[in-house]
Amino acid sequence: MVDTALTRTATSTSGCETADFAGFPAGNIALLQRGTCDFAVKAANAEAAGATAALIFNRGTTDNDTTLLGTLGEPGIGIPVLGLSYDAGVELAKAGTEVRVKTDTVSEVRKTYNVFAETSRGDAGRVVMAGAHLDSVPEGPGINDNGSGSGTILEVAEQLAKQKNLKKKVRFAWWGAEELGLLGAYDYVDGLVENNPEALKDIEAYLNFDMVGSPNFVRFVYDGDNSLGTGVEGPAGSAQLEDLFVNYFKSRKLASEPTAFDGRSDYGPFIENGVAAGGLFTGAEDIKTDEQARVYGGKAGVAYDECYHQACDDIDNINVQALDQMSDAVAHAVYTLSTSTASINSQAKAAKGAQRSAKSVKVTGEAHGHSKR
């Protein structure tokens, strides 16, 4: 057991530092808790300390019996690394427990793809992007995560193609390998940073739609100004993108609430490179509160999506009411931004003309899919 008191926490640093392994007996299996650093960091530190395997158990906050599904990002770790539920980790930590690990795995480099489409009309120097990830996890078909987001922006793209009054070019992106650590989105943005920084400056806003039809839904809007204090504040213009969605829902007499920019989806590389970002989300594995059930309906004490990353995330896992309301909000935001001659706000306009830091805001967190943390 490495630097963990087995408490229920989202902020464990278990295995994040080489010093955590001081006195670790080489040849043994390292038991670590999920927390604030990448799984790859924990695994590399365990391997360097002589561990023969690393077992990483869940936080125990809202996921006691949920097996951790993670990614190391890329090949390179030479020992088996397995994810466990919080309850399983606590059980293994009991004195006198003997563990043997045997795995049959494949570690290899595979090719994946991003798919792009953009409007023929609109100023190519003023781009609005809307994105959703195409991939799912191996455990299930991924109809909510993220067929809901991918299908939504496809329909918006088809309808927008009929419009003739676009002032800005709209670029739609369907990302590959989000579940493996936002790889598709990072490849695109990092490629612009390295090869075409002017094209990156041309992107006035990025809108992200990842899970917009959750069965036990809440209408979450990304927290551009970090009013929650649990994520990061988005670049200039992000607060205005949040307001765009919030005000739309208010106009329809629909409640909404903020959700943090915590690094769990494809907005991550855009925020890190100074692009204003926003978007919608209807909830994943976290639990709906009593207050949320009163406001939005559904069941308190139950996950927003009980089929998250499971085989039951099929066509029957979609809440049609949520998908209808959220897709209308997506269409409203994309159309509003694309037909306006104004920048998101004066700050965003100034940021567009200035040199953006390649890593202006560092987003940390875990992907909705096979997370890295």
Short mmCIF file of C-alpha atoms in Angstrom, two decimals:
data_model
loop_
_atom_site.label_atom_id
_atom_site.label_comp_id
_atom_site.label_asym_id
_atom_site.label_seq_id
_atom_site.Cartn_x
_atom_site.Cartn_y
_atom_site.Cartn_z
CA MET A 1 0.00 0.00 0.00
CA VAL A 2 1.61 3.25 -1.17
CA ASP A 3 0.86 6.61 0.48
CA THR A 4 -2.85 6.13 1.05
CA ALA A 5 -4.95 6.08 4.20
CA LEU A 6 -7.77 4.35 2.29
CA THR A 7 -10.04 7.35 2.80
CA ARG A 8 -12.75 8.35 0.36
CA THR A 9 -11.13 11.23 -1.49
CA ALA A 10 -10.72 12.71 -4.94
CA THR A 11 -7.40 14.36 -4.07
CA SER A 12 -5.14 11.46 -3.18
CA THR A 13 -1.51 11.84 -4.26
CA SER A 14 -0.81 8.15 -3.79
CA GLY A 15 2.18 7.17 -5.95
CA CYS A 16 2.52 10.58 -7.56
CA GLU A 17 6.04 11.16 -6.20
CA THR A 18 9.04 8.87 -6.18
CA ALA A 19 9.35 9.60 -2.46
CA ASP A 20 6.05 7.79 -1.92
CA PHE A 21 7.90 4.54 -2.61
CA ALA A 22 10.63 5.04 0.00
CA GLY A 23 11.11 1.67 1.65
CA PHE A 24 8.93 -0.14 -0.88
CA PRO A 25 10.06 -3.79 -1.01
CA ALA A 26 11.10 -4.53 -4.60
CA GLY A 27 9.43 -7.58 -6.07
CA ASN A 28 6.05 -6.82 -4.49
CA ILE A 29 2.81 -5.47 -5.98
CA ALA A 30 2.07 -1.78 -5.42
CA LEU A 31 -1.45 -0.86 -4.25
CA LEU A 32 -2.27 2.77 -5.03
CA GLN A 33 -5.31 5.02 -4.94
CA ARG A 34 -6.69 7.07 -7.82
CA GLY A 35 -6.19 10.81 -7.40
CA THR A 36 -4.51 13.90 -8.73
CA CYS A 37 -1.80 12.65 -11.10
CA ASP A 38 -1.85 10.52 -14.24
CA PHE A 39 -2.05 6.76 -13.92
CA ALA A 40 1.09 6.62 -16.07
CA VAL A 41 2.99 8.60 -13.43
CA LYS A 42 1.89 6.23 -10.67
CA ALA A 43 2.76 3.20 -12.77
CA ALA A 44 6.18 4.53 -13.81
CA ASN A 45 7.07 5.36 -10.22
CA ALA A 46 5.96 1.90 -9.11
CA GLU A 47 8.02 0.24 -11.83
CA ALA A 48 11.09 2.32 -10.92
CA ALA A 49 10.67 1.23 -7.30
CA GLY A 50 10.82 -2.42 -8.33
CA ALA A 51 7.11 -3.26 -8.21
CA THR A 52 6.08 -6.26 -10.27
CA ALA A 53 2.59 -4.85 -10.86
CA ALA A 54 0.51 -1.80 -9.93
CA LEU A 55 -3.08 -1.99 -8.72
CA ILE A 56 -4.89 1.35 -8.68
CA PHE A 57 -8.21 1.48 -6.83
CA ASN A 58 -10.95 4.06 -7.23
CA ARG A 59 -11.55 7.20 -5.16
CA GLY A 60 -14.50 5.96 -3.14
CA THR A 61 -16.36 9.23 -3.38
CA THR A 62 -19.20 8.26 -5.73
CA ASP A 63 -17.75 5.07 -7.15
CA ASN A 64 -17.32 2.52 -4.33
CA ASP A 65 -18.17 -0.52 -6.42
CA THR A 66 -17.12 0.87 -9.80
CA THR A 67 -14.04 -0.71 -11.34
CA LEU A 68 -11.53 1.90 -12.45
CA LEU A 69 -11.13 1.96 -16.22
CA GLY A 70 -8.04 3.94 -17.13
CA THR A 71 -5.39 4.48 -19.75
CA LEU A 72 -1.66 4.96 -19.51
CA GLY A 73 -1.79 7.16 -22.61
CA GLU A 74 0.77 5.24 -24.64
CA PRO A 75 2.92 2.09 -24.48
CA GLY A 76 6.00 2.26 -22.29
CA ILE A 77 5.18 0.85 -18.86
CA GLY A 78 6.79 -2.56 -18.43
CA ILE A 79 4.66 -3.95 -15.60
CA PRO A 80 0.95 -4.90 -15.49
CA VAL A 81 -1.28 -2.03 -14.34
CA LEU A 82 -4.84 -2.86 -13.32
CA GLY A 83 -7.79 -0.79 -12.09
CA LEU A 84 -9.91 -1.78 -9.10
CA SER A 85 -13.03 -0.54 -7.35
CA TYR A 86 -12.58 1.36 -4.09
CA ASP A 87 -14.10 -1.52 -2.13
CA ALA A 88 -11.73 -4.02 -3.74
CA GLY A 89 -8.75 -1.82 -2.91
CA VAL A 90 -9.74 -1.56 0.75
CA GLU A 91 -10.23 -5.32 0.88
CA LEU A 92 -6.78 -6.01 -0.59
CA ALA A 93 -5.19 -3.61 1.90
CA LYS A 94 -6.16 -5.79 4.84
CA ALA A 95 -3.23 -7.23 6.75
CA GLY A 96 -2.17 -10.68 5.65
CA THR A 97 -3.75 -10.45 2.18
CA GLU A 98 -1.73 -12.24 -0.49
CA VAL A 99 -2.16 -11.18 -4.12
CA ARG A 100 -1.01 -12.69 -7.38
CA VAL A 101 -1.44 -10.87 -10.70
CA LYS A 102 -1.59 -12.52 -14.11
CA THR A 103 -2.55 -10.58 -17.23
CA ASP A 104 -2.99 -11.29 -20.92
CA THR A 105 -2.72 -7.94 -22.66
CA VAL A 106 -1.78 -6.27 -25.92
CA SER A 107 0.09 -2.98 -25.99
CA GLU A 108 0.53 -1.50 -29.43
CA VAL A 109 0.23 1.66 -31.50
CA ARG A 110 -2.97 1.91 -33.54
CA LYS A 111 -4.21 4.44 -36.07
CA THR A 112 -7.33 6.49 -35.45
CA TYR A 113 -8.91 9.42 -37.26
CA ASN A 114 -10.50 12.80 -36.74
CA VAL A 115 -13.27 13.80 -39.16
CA PHE A 116 -13.87 17.45 -40.13
CA ALA A 117 -16.49 19.33 -42.11
CA GLU A 118 -16.89 23.07 -42.47
CA THR A 119 -19.30 25.49 -44.03
CA SER A 120 -18.54 26.84 -47.49
CA ARG A 121 -19.75 30.28 -46.38
CA GLY A 122 -18.37 32.55 -43.67
CA ASP A 123 -15.08 34.30 -42.99
CA ALA A 124 -12.26 31.74 -42.89
CA GLY A 125 -10.35 34.08 -40.59
CA ARG A 126 -13.11 33.91 -38.00
CA VAL A 127 -13.93 30.31 -37.16
CA VAL A 128 -16.44 28.80 -34.74
CA MET A 129 -15.82 25.13 -33.95
CA ALA A 130 -18.24 22.52 -32.62
CA GLY A 131 -16.86 19.14 -31.62
CA ALA A 132 -17.87 15.74 -30.27
CA HIS A 133 -15.95 12.48 -29.97
CA LEU A 134 -16.69 9.52 -32.21
CA ASP A 135 -15.19 6.68 -30.20
CA SER A 136 -16.65 4.54 -27.45
CA VAL A 137 -15.16 2.25 -24.83
CA PRO A 138 -14.74 -1.47 -25.58
CA GLU A 139 -17.35 -2.34 -22.95
CA GLY A 140 -20.30 -0.86 -24.83
CA PRO A 141 -21.71 0.68 -28.01
CA GLY A 142 -21.55 4.22 -26.60
CA ILE A 143 -24.87 5.57 -27.84
CA ASN A 144 -25.04 8.27 -25.18
CA ASP A 145 -21.26 8.49 -24.80
CA ASN A 146 -20.92 9.81 -27.38
CA GLY A 147 -23.31 8.96 -30.17
CA SER A 148 -25.59 11.63 -28.70
CA GLY A 149 -23.05 14.42 -29.16
CA SER A 150 -21.77 13.19 -32.52
CA GLY A 151 -25.27 12.79 -33.93
CA THR A 152 -26.32 16.20 -32.63
CA ILE A 153 -23.58 18.16 -34.34
CA LEU A 154 -24.06 16.14 -37.55
CA GLU A 155 -27.70 17.26 -37.69
CA VAL A 156 -26.72 20.85 -36.87
CA ALA A 157 -24.12 20.74 -39.66
CA GLU A 158 -26.69 19.52 -42.18
CA GLN A 159 -29.15 22.26 -41.24
CA LEU A 160 -26.49 24.98 -41.13
CA ALA A 161 -25.41 24.11 -44.66
CA LYS A 162 -28.77 25.50 -45.84
CA GLN A 163 -28.15 28.94 -44.31
CA LYS A 164 -26.84 31.78 -46.49
CA ASN A 165 -26.22 34.50 -43.89
CA LEU A 166 -23.15 33.07 -42.16
CA LYS A 167 -20.59 35.67 -41.16
CA LYS A 168 -18.11 33.21 -39.68
CA LYS A 169 -16.98 29.84 -40.95
CA VAL A 170 -18.18 26.94 -38.81
CA ARG A 171 -15.92 23.90 -38.51
CA PHE A 172 -17.36 20.66 -37.14
CA ALA A 173 -14.99 18.12 -35.62
CA TRP A 174 -15.66 14.48 -34.76
CA TRP A 175 -12.72 13.45 -32.60
CA GLY A 176 -11.02 10.07 -32.49
CA ALA A 177 -9.55 8.43 -29.39
CA GLU A 178 -11.15 10.70 -26.77
CA GLU A 179 -11.60 7.70 -24.52
CA LEU A 180 -7.85 7.09 -24.58
CA GLY A 181 -6.95 10.54 -23.29
CA LEU A 182 -8.35 13.15 -25.75
CA LEU A 183 -5.77 12.03 -28.29
CA GLY A 184 -7.58 13.22 -31.41
CA ALA A 185 -8.25 16.72 -30.11
CA TYR A 186 -4.71 17.07 -28.78
CA ASP A 187 -3.26 15.92 -32.10
CA TYR A 188 -5.27 18.59 -33.94
CA VAL A 189 -4.54 21.47 -31.60
CA ASP A 190 -0.89 20.57 -31.05
CA GLY A 191 -0.50 20.33 -34.82
CA LEU A 192 -1.83 23.88 -35.21
CA VAL A 193 0.47 25.16 -32.46
CA GLU A 194 3.48 23.62 -34.18
CA ASN A 195 2.65 24.08 -37.84
CA ASN A 196 -0.01 26.76 -38.27
CA PRO A 197 -0.40 29.05 -35.23
CA GLU A 198 -2.23 31.65 -37.29
CA ALA A 199 -5.00 29.14 -37.98
CA LEU A 200 -5.28 28.55 -34.23
CA LYS A 201 -5.71 32.29 -33.69
CA ASP A 202 -8.54 32.25 -36.24
CA ILE A 203 -10.64 30.01 -33.96
CA GLU A 204 -12.85 32.38 -31.98
CA ALA A 205 -14.71 29.70 -30.03
CA TYR A 206 -14.78 25.96 -29.47
CA LEU A 207 -18.03 24.30 -28.36
CA ASN A 208 -17.92 20.76 -26.95
CA PHE A 209 -20.78 18.27 -26.78
CA ASP A 210 -20.03 15.05 -24.93
CA MET A 211 -23.05 13.07 -23.61
CA VAL A 212 -26.17 15.15 -24.22
CA GLY A 213 -28.86 12.49 -23.78
CA SER A 214 -28.26 10.98 -20.33
CA PRO A 215 -31.26 9.03 -18.98
CA ASN A 216 -31.28 10.73 -15.55
CA PHE A 217 -30.14 14.04 -16.97
CA VAL A 218 -29.24 17.48 -15.71
CA ARG A 219 -28.80 20.37 -18.16
CA PHE A 220 -25.15 21.14 -17.43
CA VAL A 221 -23.38 24.10 -19.05
CA TYR A 222 -19.59 24.32 -18.95
CA ASP A 223 -18.50 26.80 -16.28
CA GLY A 224 -16.56 29.34 -18.34
CA ASP A 225 -15.85 31.71 -15.44
CA ASN A 226 -15.21 28.91 -12.89
CA SER A 227 -17.93 30.23 -10.60
CA LEU A 228 -18.03 26.78 -9.00
CA GLY A 229 -14.36 27.03 -8.08
CA THR A 230 -13.84 23.35 -8.84
CA GLY A 231 -12.21 23.58 -12.27
CA VAL A 232 -10.30 26.17 -14.25
CA GLU A 233 -11.46 29.50 -15.62
CA GLY A 234 -11.71 29.39 -19.38
CA PRO A 235 -9.88 31.85 -21.66
CA ALA A 236 -11.44 35.21 -22.47
CA GLY A 237 -14.88 34.73 -23.98
CA SER A 238 -15.62 31.44 -22.20
CA ALA A 239 -17.87 33.15 -19.66
CA GLN A 240 -19.84 34.69 -22.52
CA LEU A 241 -20.25 31.28 -24.13
CA GLU A 242 -21.62 29.98 -20.83
CA ASP A 243 -24.06 32.90 -20.74
CA LEU A 244 -25.17 32.14 -24.30
CA PHE A 245 -26.38 28.68 -23.26
CA VAL A 246 -27.74 29.74 -19.86
CA ASN A 247 -29.76 32.58 -21.37
CA TYR A 248 -31.11 30.28 -24.07
CA PHE A 249 -32.40 27.85 -21.45
CA LYS A 250 -33.88 30.72 -19.43
CA SER A 251 -35.72 31.90 -22.54
CA ARG A 252 -37.29 28.44 -22.73
CA LYS A 253 -38.04 28.44 -18.98
CA LEU A 254 -35.64 25.52 -18.51
CA ALA A 255 -33.23 25.24 -15.60
CA SER A 256 -29.52 24.68 -16.09
CA GLU A 257 -26.44 24.65 -13.89
CA PRO A 258 -22.67 24.87 -14.35
CA THR A 259 -20.26 21.96 -14.67
CA ALA A 260 -16.53 22.46 -14.23
CA PHE A 261 -13.85 22.56 -16.88
CA ASP A 262 -12.02 19.63 -15.26
CA GLY A 263 -10.18 18.26 -18.27
CA ARG A 264 -12.55 15.36 -18.92
CA SER A 265 -13.35 16.05 -22.55
CA ASP A 266 -12.06 17.45 -25.82
CA TYR A 267 -12.21 21.12 -24.81
CA GLY A 268 -8.98 20.51 -22.85
CA PRO A 269 -6.37 21.33 -25.53
CA PHE A 270 -8.36 24.35 -26.73
CA ILE A 271 -8.47 25.87 -23.24
CA GLU A 272 -4.79 25.17 -22.73
CA ASN A 273 -4.04 27.15 -25.88
CA GLY A 274 -6.19 30.17 -25.15
CA VAL A 275 -9.30 29.41 -27.23
CA ALA A 276 -12.61 30.43 -25.65
CA ALA A 277 -14.61 27.28 -24.94
CA GLY A 278 -18.05 26.21 -23.83
CA GLY A 279 -20.58 23.48 -24.33
CA LEU A 280 -23.15 21.14 -22.82
CA PHE A 281 -23.21 17.89 -20.84
CA THR A 282 -26.02 15.88 -19.24
CA GLY A 283 -24.03 13.88 -16.70
CA ALA A 284 -22.12 10.60 -16.46
CA GLU A 285 -21.35 8.44 -13.42
CA ASP A 286 -21.95 11.00 -10.66
CA ILE A 287 -25.11 10.85 -8.56
CA LYS A 288 -28.16 13.08 -8.97
CA THR A 289 -28.97 15.03 -5.83
CA ASP A 290 -32.38 15.47 -4.22
CA GLU A 291 -32.42 19.10 -5.36
CA GLN A 292 -31.57 18.16 -8.93
CA ALA A 293 -34.35 15.58 -8.98
CA ARG A 294 -36.79 18.24 -7.79
CA VAL A 295 -35.69 20.65 -10.55
CA TYR A 296 -35.10 18.30 -13.50
CA GLY A 297 -37.14 15.24 -12.59
CA GLY A 298 -35.61 11.78 -12.60
CA LYS A 299 -34.30 9.83 -9.64
CA ALA A 300 -32.22 11.18 -6.76
CA GLY A 301 -29.44 8.95 -5.49
CA VAL A 302 -28.95 7.41 -8.94
CA ALA A 303 -26.24 8.13 -11.50
CA TYR A 304 -27.06 10.51 -14.33
CA ASP A 305 -26.23 7.62 -16.64
CA GLU A 306 -26.29 4.20 -14.98
CA CYS A 307 -25.07 2.65 -18.25
CA TYR A 308 -22.01 4.90 -18.48
CA HIS A 309 -19.19 2.85 -20.05
CA GLN A 310 -21.27 -0.31 -19.99
CA ALA A 311 -22.83 -2.64 -22.54
CA CYS A 312 -26.27 -1.17 -21.82
CA ASP A 313 -25.27 2.21 -23.30
CA ASP A 314 -27.36 1.33 -26.34
CA ILE A 315 -30.18 3.05 -28.19
CA ASP A 316 -32.52 2.52 -25.23
CA ASN A 317 -30.15 4.49 -23.00
CA ILE A 318 -31.07 7.86 -24.52
CA ASN A 319 -33.46 10.28 -22.82
CA VAL A 320 -35.25 11.70 -25.85
CA GLN A 321 -36.48 14.76 -23.96
CA ALA A 322 -32.95 15.65 -22.88
CA LEU A 323 -31.55 15.09 -26.36
CA ASP A 324 -34.26 17.27 -27.91
CA GLN A 325 -33.70 20.14 -25.48
CA MET A 326 -29.92 20.00 -25.61
CA SER A 327 -29.73 19.69 -29.40
CA ASP A 328 -31.96 22.76 -29.75
CA ALA A 329 -29.53 24.63 -27.49
CA VAL A 330 -26.59 23.44 -29.61
CA ALA A 331 -28.25 24.65 -32.80
CA HIS A 332 -29.09 28.01 -31.20
CA ALA A 333 -25.53 28.61 -30.00
CA VAL A 334 -23.82 27.57 -33.24
CA TYR A 335 -26.20 29.62 -35.38
CA THR A 336 -25.99 32.67 -33.12
CA LEU A 337 -22.19 32.69 -33.14
CA SER A 338 -21.92 32.01 -36.86
CA THR A 339 -24.27 34.82 -37.92
CA SER A 340 -22.91 37.52 -35.62
CA THR A 341 -20.29 39.99 -36.79
CA ALA A 342 -19.21 40.58 -33.18
CA SER A 343 -16.50 38.72 -31.38
CA ILE A 344 -17.59 36.89 -28.25
CA ASN A 345 -16.64 39.95 -26.25
CA SER A 346 -14.01 42.66 -26.33
CA GLN A 347 -11.64 40.53 -24.25
CA ALA A 348 -11.93 37.63 -26.65
CA LYS A 349 -11.34 39.98 -29.59
CA ALA A 350 -8.20 41.30 -27.93
CA ALA A 351 -7.02 37.79 -27.16
CA LYS A 352 -7.51 36.79 -30.80
CA GLY A 353 -5.15 39.52 -31.96
CA ALA A 354 -2.53 38.80 -29.33
CA GLN A 355 0.01 36.01 -29.13
CA ARG A 356 -1.53 33.17 -27.19
CA SER A 357 0.53 31.16 -24.77
CA ALA A 358 0.90 27.59 -25.99
CA LYS A 359 -0.14 26.43 -22.53
CA SER A 360 -1.98 29.45 -21.18
CA VAL A 361 -4.25 27.42 -18.92
CA LYS A 362 -3.35 23.92 -17.86
CA VAL A 363 -6.41 21.72 -17.55
CA THR A 364 -6.17 18.70 -15.30
CA GLY A 365 -8.73 16.01 -14.78
CA GLU A 366 -9.94 12.75 -16.15
CA ALA A 367 -11.49 11.96 -19.49
CA HIS A 368 -15.10 10.76 -19.51
CA GLY A 369 -13.70 7.63 -21.05
CA HIS A 370 -10.72 5.54 -20.09
CA SER A 371 -9.23 8.35 -18.06
CA LYS A 372 -5.57 9.05 -17.44
CA ARG A 373 -6.20 9.99 -13.77
#
